[in-house]
Amino acid sequence: MLDATRYATLFEPVRIGPVTAPNRFYQVPHCNGMGHVRPRAEAAMRGMKAEGGWGVVCTQEVEIHPTCDLSPAAEGRIWDDRDLPYLALTTEAIHEHGSLAGMELAHNGSHAANQFTRAPALGPSHISNANGNPRQARQMDREDIRNLRRWHAEATRRALKAGFDIIYVYAGHHMTTAHQFLLPRYNDRMDEYGGSLENRVRLTRELLEDTLEICEGKAGVAFRFAVDEMLGADGMQAAEEGRGVVELLADLPDLWDVNVAGWENDSLTTRFEPQDGFQMPYIDFVKQVTEKPVVGTGRLTSPDMMLGLVSKGVLDFIGSARPSIADPFLPAKIRDGRIEEIRECIGCNICVAADNQNVPIRCTQNPTMGEEWRRGWHPETIAAKGKQDAALVVGAGPAGLECAMQLARRGYHVTLADRAAEPGGRVLAEAALPGLSAWKRVADHRIYDLQQRANVDLYMSSGLDADQVIELGIPNVFVATGARWRRDGRGRSMMTGVPIEDGAQILTPHDIFAGAKPDEGPVLIYDDDQGYLAGVLAEHLARAGHAVTFVTPASAVSPFTDYTLEQHRVQARLLELGVTLHLSHVLSHVAPGVANIACGFTGRETEVAAASALLVTERAPETALFDALKASERAFNHLELLGDALVPGLIADAVWCGHLSARNFERDPSAIEADWFRREIVDLKQEA
Amino acid sequence: MLDATRYATLFEPVRIGPVTAPNRFYQVPHCNGMGHVRPRAEAAMRGMKAEGGWGVVCTQEVEIHPTCDLSPAAEGRIWDDRDLPYLALTTEAIHEHGSLAGMELAHNGSHAANQFTRAPALGPSHISNANGNPRQARQMDREDIRNLRRWHAEATRRALKAGFDIIYVYAGHHMTTAHQFLLPRYNDRMDEYGGSLENRVRLTRELLEDTLEICEGKAGVAFRFAVDEMLGADGMQAAEEGRGVVELLADLPDLWDVNVAGWENDSLTTRFEPQDGFQMPYIDFVKQVTEKPVVGTGRLTSPDMMLGLVSKGVLDFIGSARPSIADPFLPAKIRDGRIEEIRECIGCNICVAADNQNVPIRCTQNPTMGEEWRRGWHPETIAAKGKQDAALVVGAGPAGLECAMQLARRGYHVTLADRAAEPGGRVLAEAALPGLSAWKRVADHRIYDLQQRANVDLYMSSGLDADQVIELGIPNVFVATGARWRRDGRGRSMMTGVPIEDGAQILTPHDIFAGAKPDEGPVLIYDDDQGYLAGVLAEHLARAGHAVTFVTPASAVSPFTDYTLEQHRVQARLLELGVTLHLSHVLSHVAPGVANIACGFTGRETEVAAASALLVTERAPETALFDALKASERAFNHLELLGDALVPGLIADAVWCGHLSARNFERDPSAIEADWFRREIVDLKQEA
């Protein structure tokens, strides 16, 4: 236990205009794939952050008008009074714990495609839709600008009615009209809203003034602003116009919420930016320019770093999105001196991926994230055990570790066994690859927790067969034996496998994890998984000096990483490392030293040299133990398959599955069944 | 007027098990981006089909259980009784017009990613998710199969409770568990559900038997089955196992609904399959094998073809998805001898694109599609005019034609003028490109309609300036002057334009439409629009004998056409025509004879020969006339900008915009405003 007073500074109240935040922990606006589409889930999730000690909890971006309709994305919406009941659920959930509720109003310029409303999109200039839709935004005329100010003002009044304490003007991530007006690339206007920086700032200034006038005495006004686009001289830079904007508006807002643009730079993964607090060099000037409080972000998870940022006068508030997702109770744990209990964000952006796929947020570290309303999961509490006393968990990968930890927290005597020498399973293996070392926190957090408990026996280097499991005599068995990458090339594109001639060196990711060295000569990697792994393996092998040929049926390397905002960096890195890419190609034949690949469009075959072929295609669940136990005479009280052994997926899926199994153990089966059906349904009677 | 009795055969009632369809017009199940997400919109849209004379109107695929959760897609859902109220809205809307309501129950195998429920996906084998998600489906064991049968049976009972008259077992589009069991590529089981065709059919047979038992005397049971995968010997073929399945199940279902797989083959666009009725050669054997009625599809729009198919014994029902979208009143128009009034489907798949983007359906030909509930639009009726008498529409492109036609239908005296010699605008230009000739129907339908009316004056070759418009003295002016493709390269990737040296031959799509010939030597096409147009232009120029180099920042040619199910064919065709592709590259510089392109990932520059550069990047709205009229002293009663001149988009957008303007003319401004806000909202009180 640390001395809790050490961090007392972080728990000082701070004024934001007319309101006062109870402490310096500030959940900045972040998307969660819930919003107006899943309003009760939204409220419960934000409420959990407040319960965990975040002094300010904000919404995600909230559409203020049908001209910025982000459908089918599940963002917030405050078009009219019919949105107030759902928004009030959120403010109530936040206020219940004494925190302030922040509302990020957004008008989305060319970022909005208005796919539901079909309204014309509005921007500073006539520009293309920012998300690839073959339609454009219209250059706003003076009436449009007056309308926008009116919509923003009306949304502000509504937000106050819903109980929000902080109202945002948002100019960040290239996603809003205000931000697009600031940037010459987007804004080629010749009127008083274009040209000089002062002119480009005009709309933002007007929005801030309008909002301040309406909020006076009732709510603080925050300005979220990207000080740097990380484009060098091709974009806004913190040292140039970024600073200029802060100088022009210095003490106008009640709070500065500063970051970098675009989103892929603001939410960098650990794979491409291992440094926590990486945004500080961009934003540390802000407090020198304004007297108003400043909040900043950039994966701030270390309490000492937080303390340093406040005491050095860089920040007044510790802003957080991802660390508050990985651990909603981060502030409470610091307050209570339980720092080692913090579930540190691993910076994998699975949270971001969910929002980008328009489904509810999830988190690799925190399986309860997004389940606060639907399943009633609390990240810190779990029901005590029922009648059973002991459980065996076979497999100490992400599913097994999580399951064992939660069973132990419930009070069972838990035996956790794995054939490997170290616990962690695939997490250890993948974390050893370039850029993924932070992923090890998934195992570390759970291993640490298990080690603190007297009711846990951890047996490593203990591969168990069915007889040995039966011999142990533990009546409740959870089998989390993982999955193996297939060696036959079967996958999405080659559903019956790839023809492979004798003598060809075939590798799977498991071989690489186990230290296998490809034969001398070029390594062909075939990525039919199209997740992240093959791309990381290519980097690993290229860095180890191998000539790497990367073949995939996808048109881009690791297409799933588009959702985690990494795809551009992944492909750039492989190209920089000299990896040869054959995109949109399937692997049709492998022979010793050579492989045939076929164009996915024309079927035309090409021969490529391949001393070895590393197949990243599909996984076979390891169910041998489970099948044998199921077939045995012995009737277990409980026998369950979980994690990748049940169905191969992401590490986040495995952790979630392990959590689910632990929660559901000894629950009423009909309650377990009912949970799958919980959802939010459209009101058929509400006025349209 | 034709003799209506000529088509009397099409209006005969036909039995489907215990129920009787009032005629042979059958709207087969098709997606619409509404479903459980937008239930009142769904009901109104299906009801409109029934009103238009479709004797059977089906839902889209309807998820039967949380293990086949298609979120965020807006499909149907029948998980439990809480879905019944919304489904009953649909059956009521269909029954109101005397039609039968069909329910397409679906369990989606590896097609479902269960992104909302997080339930394990279930398939015949351990296989990858079909939509690129890095997670897999689990091979179903016997208990899973029993569960699936139970879920399907429960969904059937629920569907009957909601009033459906026809219940589907669905094995098509590779999208369902039943279909995946049928196909050896998906099914590598060694038990009684795998191996022989009889074994692979077992699950389907069981589902059919279960459904028949539950429906006996109450509803017909339809089997939707893809007889051919269009993969040759690599897949199921109509002449081989496709026929085998029909033989094995011949008279078991009450109705055969047959088509081809996958969806991209079933819903071929006119661009790649101009032939209406193209599926007949695959499905015409079915009636020889079964005594039960058969429905088939494949863009059946000609009443004579329909008649021929029925009288030749190929089909009992004229199945339709897209033609029923383009004209919900197609049956009524045939019945009433108003064949020339049919709005023929152009086969562009904009309807499909909307569903694929998880937003409500739209249609290029029928702007009221998807607006039945939200805006109360009816495809055949429109409010009579108000106090005003005359309107001028400037521009006879898609927006102007639609606006003029609807204003004329409302009873205004309409003057329509265009500087071109022929009406149609961009529709004419684009329809002249390879594969797009059917698009001309957008203009033809409207021109024909306008020509029938006494209250329309059409002036072609009549470019009007502001003075001339004022001189005409018409107090209500609609300006639909379109947009011009930019000549400076400005677009998504080069937001301030492409540096172009003097002497370089720069072309835009308009130059090509106007017959400009590129200089001798390779033509570089730069596609920053990323819609369909640049890909079609590449095909056009390659077919005309030019060496074509296609450069785009996208990783695939015409990425938007993925949503219209065409992307694979587009890129294959360009490759087959010898077009050189530089994907993921931006155009950084153009000089006479040569251009520089830069890798979007590394920035590395490459020089490519380019005798000319055709820039397909972004459009500038043509607002000169509108701006001049707005600035003139003359106060019009009504002056409005519409279509691409307001905001450049798809042809469908322009038509919709023209329709909107015509509908809203002389309406109460507050009612116009309110329409933008109409939406379906989640019930905060319903039990979870």
Short mmCIF file of N, CA, C and O in Angstrom, two decimals, chain B residues 201-248:
data_model
loop_
_atom_site.label_atom_id
_atom_site.label_comp_id
_atom_site.label_asym_id
_atom_site.label_seq_id
_atom_site.Cartn_x
_atom_site.Cartn_y
_atom_site.Cartn_z
N VAL B 201 -28.12 -32.42 -46.92
CA VAL B 201 -29.48 -31.88 -47.02
C VAL B 201 -30.25 -32.11 -45.71
O VAL B 201 -31.29 -31.49 -45.48
N ARG B 202 -29.72 -32.98 -44.84
CA ARG B 202 -30.49 -33.40 -43.67
C ARG B 202 -31.00 -32.22 -42.83
O ARG B 202 -32.17 -32.18 -42.46
N LEU B 203 -30.15 -31.27 -42.55
CA LEU B 203 -30.57 -30.16 -41.70
C LEU B 203 -31.72 -29.39 -42.34
O LEU B 203 -32.71 -29.06 -41.69
N THR B 204 -31.57 -29.14 -43.65
CA THR B 204 -32.65 -28.43 -44.37
C THR B 204 -33.94 -29.23 -44.30
O THR B 204 -35.02 -28.68 -44.05
N ARG B 205 -33.85 -30.53 -44.52
CA ARG B 205 -35.04 -31.38 -44.49
C ARG B 205 -35.71 -31.30 -43.11
O ARG B 205 -36.93 -31.17 -43.00
N GLU B 206 -34.89 -31.38 -42.09
CA GLU B 206 -35.44 -31.33 -40.74
C GLU B 206 -36.13 -29.98 -40.48
O GLU B 206 -37.20 -29.92 -39.89
N LEU B 207 -35.48 -28.91 -40.92
CA LEU B 207 -36.09 -27.59 -40.72
C LEU B 207 -37.41 -27.48 -41.48
O LEU B 207 -38.39 -26.94 -40.97
N LEU B 208 -37.42 -28.03 -42.70
CA LEU B 208 -38.66 -27.99 -43.48
C LEU B 208 -39.75 -28.80 -42.79
O LEU B 208 -40.90 -28.36 -42.67
N GLU B 209 -39.38 -30.01 -42.32
CA GLU B 209 -40.39 -30.86 -41.68
C GLU B 209 -40.93 -30.20 -40.41
O GLU B 209 -42.14 -30.20 -40.16
N ASP B 210 -40.02 -29.65 -39.61
CA ASP B 210 -40.45 -28.95 -38.40
C ASP B 210 -41.42 -27.82 -38.74
O ASP B 210 -42.45 -27.63 -38.09
N THR B 211 -41.04 -27.04 -39.75
CA THR B 211 -41.83 -25.85 -40.09
C THR B 211 -43.20 -26.26 -40.64
O THR B 211 -44.23 -25.67 -40.29
N LEU B 212 -43.21 -27.30 -41.48
CA LEU B 212 -44.47 -27.77 -42.04
C LEU B 212 -45.40 -28.25 -40.93
O LEU B 212 -46.61 -27.98 -40.95
N GLU B 213 -44.83 -28.93 -39.96
CA GLU B 213 -45.66 -29.47 -38.89
C GLU B 213 -46.33 -28.32 -38.12
O GLU B 213 -47.52 -28.38 -37.81
N ILE B 214 -45.54 -27.28 -37.85
CA ILE B 214 -46.07 -26.16 -37.07
C ILE B 214 -47.07 -25.33 -37.89
O ILE B 214 -48.06 -24.83 -37.38
N CYS B 215 -46.80 -25.24 -39.18
CA CYS B 215 -47.62 -24.36 -40.03
C CYS B 215 -48.87 -25.04 -40.57
O CYS B 215 -49.70 -24.37 -41.20
N GLU B 216 -49.00 -26.32 -40.32
CA GLU B 216 -50.06 -27.08 -41.00
C GLU B 216 -51.42 -26.40 -40.89
O GLU B 216 -51.89 -26.10 -39.79
N GLY B 217 -52.01 -26.16 -42.04
CA GLY B 217 -53.34 -25.54 -42.06
C GLY B 217 -53.33 -24.05 -41.82
O GLY B 217 -54.36 -23.39 -41.94
N LYS B 218 -52.17 -23.50 -41.46
CA LYS B 218 -52.15 -22.06 -41.12
C LYS B 218 -51.32 -21.23 -42.08
O LYS B 218 -51.65 -20.08 -42.36
N ALA B 219 -50.23 -21.79 -42.56
CA ALA B 219 -49.33 -21.00 -43.41
C ALA B 219 -48.61 -21.92 -44.37
O ALA B 219 -48.39 -23.11 -44.08
N GLY B 220 -48.24 -21.36 -45.49
CA GLY B 220 -47.43 -22.11 -46.43
C GLY B 220 -45.97 -22.08 -46.02
O GLY B 220 -45.52 -21.15 -45.36
N VAL B 221 -45.25 -23.12 -46.45
CA VAL B 221 -43.81 -23.18 -46.13
C VAL B 221 -43.02 -23.06 -47.43
O VAL B 221 -43.16 -23.88 -48.33
N ALA B 222 -42.22 -22.01 -47.50
CA ALA B 222 -41.41 -21.78 -48.69
C ALA B 222 -39.98 -22.20 -48.42
O ALA B 222 -39.49 -22.07 -47.30
N PHE B 223 -39.33 -22.68 -49.45
CA PHE B 223 -37.91 -23.01 -49.34
C PHE B 223 -37.16 -22.14 -50.34
O PHE B 223 -37.37 -22.25 -51.55
N ARG B 224 -36.30 -21.29 -49.81
CA ARG B 224 -35.49 -20.44 -50.68
C ARG B 224 -34.13 -21.11 -50.84
O ARG B 224 -33.41 -21.31 -49.86
N PHE B 225 -33.78 -21.38 -52.07
CA PHE B 225 -32.61 -22.22 -52.33
C PHE B 225 -31.86 -21.72 -53.56
O PHE B 225 -32.44 -21.47 -54.61
N ALA B 226 -30.55 -21.60 -53.41
CA ALA B 226 -29.69 -21.21 -54.52
C ALA B 226 -29.27 -22.46 -55.27
O ALA B 226 -28.46 -23.23 -54.77
N VAL B 227 -29.80 -22.64 -56.46
CA VAL B 227 -29.55 -23.88 -57.21
C VAL B 227 -28.15 -23.94 -57.79
O VAL B 227 -27.68 -25.01 -58.17
N ASP B 228 -27.49 -22.78 -57.89
CA ASP B 228 -26.18 -22.74 -58.56
C ASP B 228 -25.37 -21.62 -57.93
O ASP B 228 -25.88 -20.54 -57.65
N GLU B 229 -24.09 -21.91 -57.71
CA GLU B 229 -23.22 -20.89 -57.11
C GLU B 229 -22.47 -20.08 -58.16
O GLU B 229 -21.69 -19.19 -57.81
N MET B 230 -22.64 -20.42 -59.41
CA MET B 230 -21.93 -19.73 -60.49
C MET B 230 -20.42 -19.77 -60.30
O MET B 230 -19.71 -18.81 -60.57
N LEU B 231 -19.97 -20.91 -59.78
CA LEU B 231 -18.53 -21.14 -59.61
C LEU B 231 -18.07 -22.30 -60.47
O LEU B 231 -16.97 -22.83 -60.28
N GLY B 232 -18.92 -22.74 -61.37
CA GLY B 232 -18.57 -23.91 -62.16
C GLY B 232 -18.41 -25.12 -61.26
O GLY B 232 -19.13 -25.27 -60.27
N ALA B 233 -17.42 -25.94 -61.58
CA ALA B 233 -17.23 -27.20 -60.85
C ALA B 233 -16.72 -26.96 -59.42
O ALA B 233 -16.72 -27.88 -58.60
N ASP B 234 -16.31 -25.73 -59.11
CA ASP B 234 -15.85 -25.45 -57.75
C ASP B 234 -17.01 -25.25 -56.77
O ASP B 234 -16.78 -25.11 -55.56
N GLY B 235 -18.21 -25.18 -57.29
CA GLY B 235 -19.34 -24.95 -56.41
C GLY B 235 -20.53 -25.81 -56.82
O GLY B 235 -20.43 -26.65 -57.72
N MET B 236 -21.64 -25.58 -56.16
CA MET B 236 -22.86 -26.32 -56.51
C MET B 236 -23.35 -25.81 -57.86
O MET B 236 -23.37 -24.61 -58.12
N GLN B 237 -23.76 -26.77 -58.71
CA GLN B 237 -24.24 -26.40 -60.04
C GLN B 237 -25.67 -26.90 -60.24
O GLN B 237 -26.03 -27.98 -59.77
N ALA B 238 -26.42 -26.11 -60.99
CA ALA B 238 -27.83 -26.44 -61.22
C ALA B 238 -27.98 -27.82 -61.87
O ALA B 238 -28.92 -28.55 -61.57
N ALA B 239 -27.04 -28.15 -62.71
CA ALA B 239 -27.16 -29.41 -63.44
C ALA B 239 -26.71 -30.61 -62.60
O ALA B 239 -26.94 -31.76 -62.98
N GLU B 240 -26.06 -30.34 -61.49
CA GLU B 240 -25.51 -31.44 -60.68
C GLU B 240 -26.23 -31.47 -59.33
O GLU B 240 -27.39 -31.81 -59.25
N GLU B 241 -25.52 -31.07 -58.29
CA GLU B 241 -26.11 -31.17 -56.96
C GLU B 241 -27.27 -30.20 -56.75
O GLU B 241 -28.14 -30.45 -55.91
N GLY B 242 -27.28 -29.09 -57.48
CA GLY B 242 -28.41 -28.17 -57.37
C GLY B 242 -29.71 -28.90 -57.68
O GLY B 242 -30.68 -28.84 -56.94
N ARG B 243 -29.66 -29.63 -58.78
CA ARG B 243 -30.83 -30.43 -59.14
C ARG B 243 -31.05 -31.54 -58.11
O ARG B 243 -32.18 -31.88 -57.75
N GLY B 244 -29.94 -32.07 -57.63
CA GLY B 244 -30.03 -33.14 -56.64
C GLY B 244 -30.81 -32.71 -55.40
O GLY B 244 -31.64 -33.47 -54.88
N VAL B 245 -30.56 -31.51 -54.95
CA VAL B 245 -31.27 -31.01 -53.77
C VAL B 245 -32.77 -30.90 -54.08
O VAL B 245 -33.61 -31.30 -53.27
N VAL B 246 -33.08 -30.38 -55.26
CA VAL B 246 -34.50 -30.23 -55.61
C VAL B 246 -35.16 -31.60 -55.68
O VAL B 246 -36.29 -31.80 -55.22
N GLU B 247 -34.43 -32.57 -56.22
CA GLU B 247 -35.00 -33.92 -56.31
C GLU B 247 -35.22 -34.52 -54.92
O GLU B 247 -36.24 -35.15 -54.66
N LEU B 248 -34.27 -34.31 -54.04
CA LEU B 248 -34.37 -34.91 -52.71
C LEU B 248 -35.55 -34.32 -51.93
O LEU B 248 -36.15 -35.00 -51.10
#
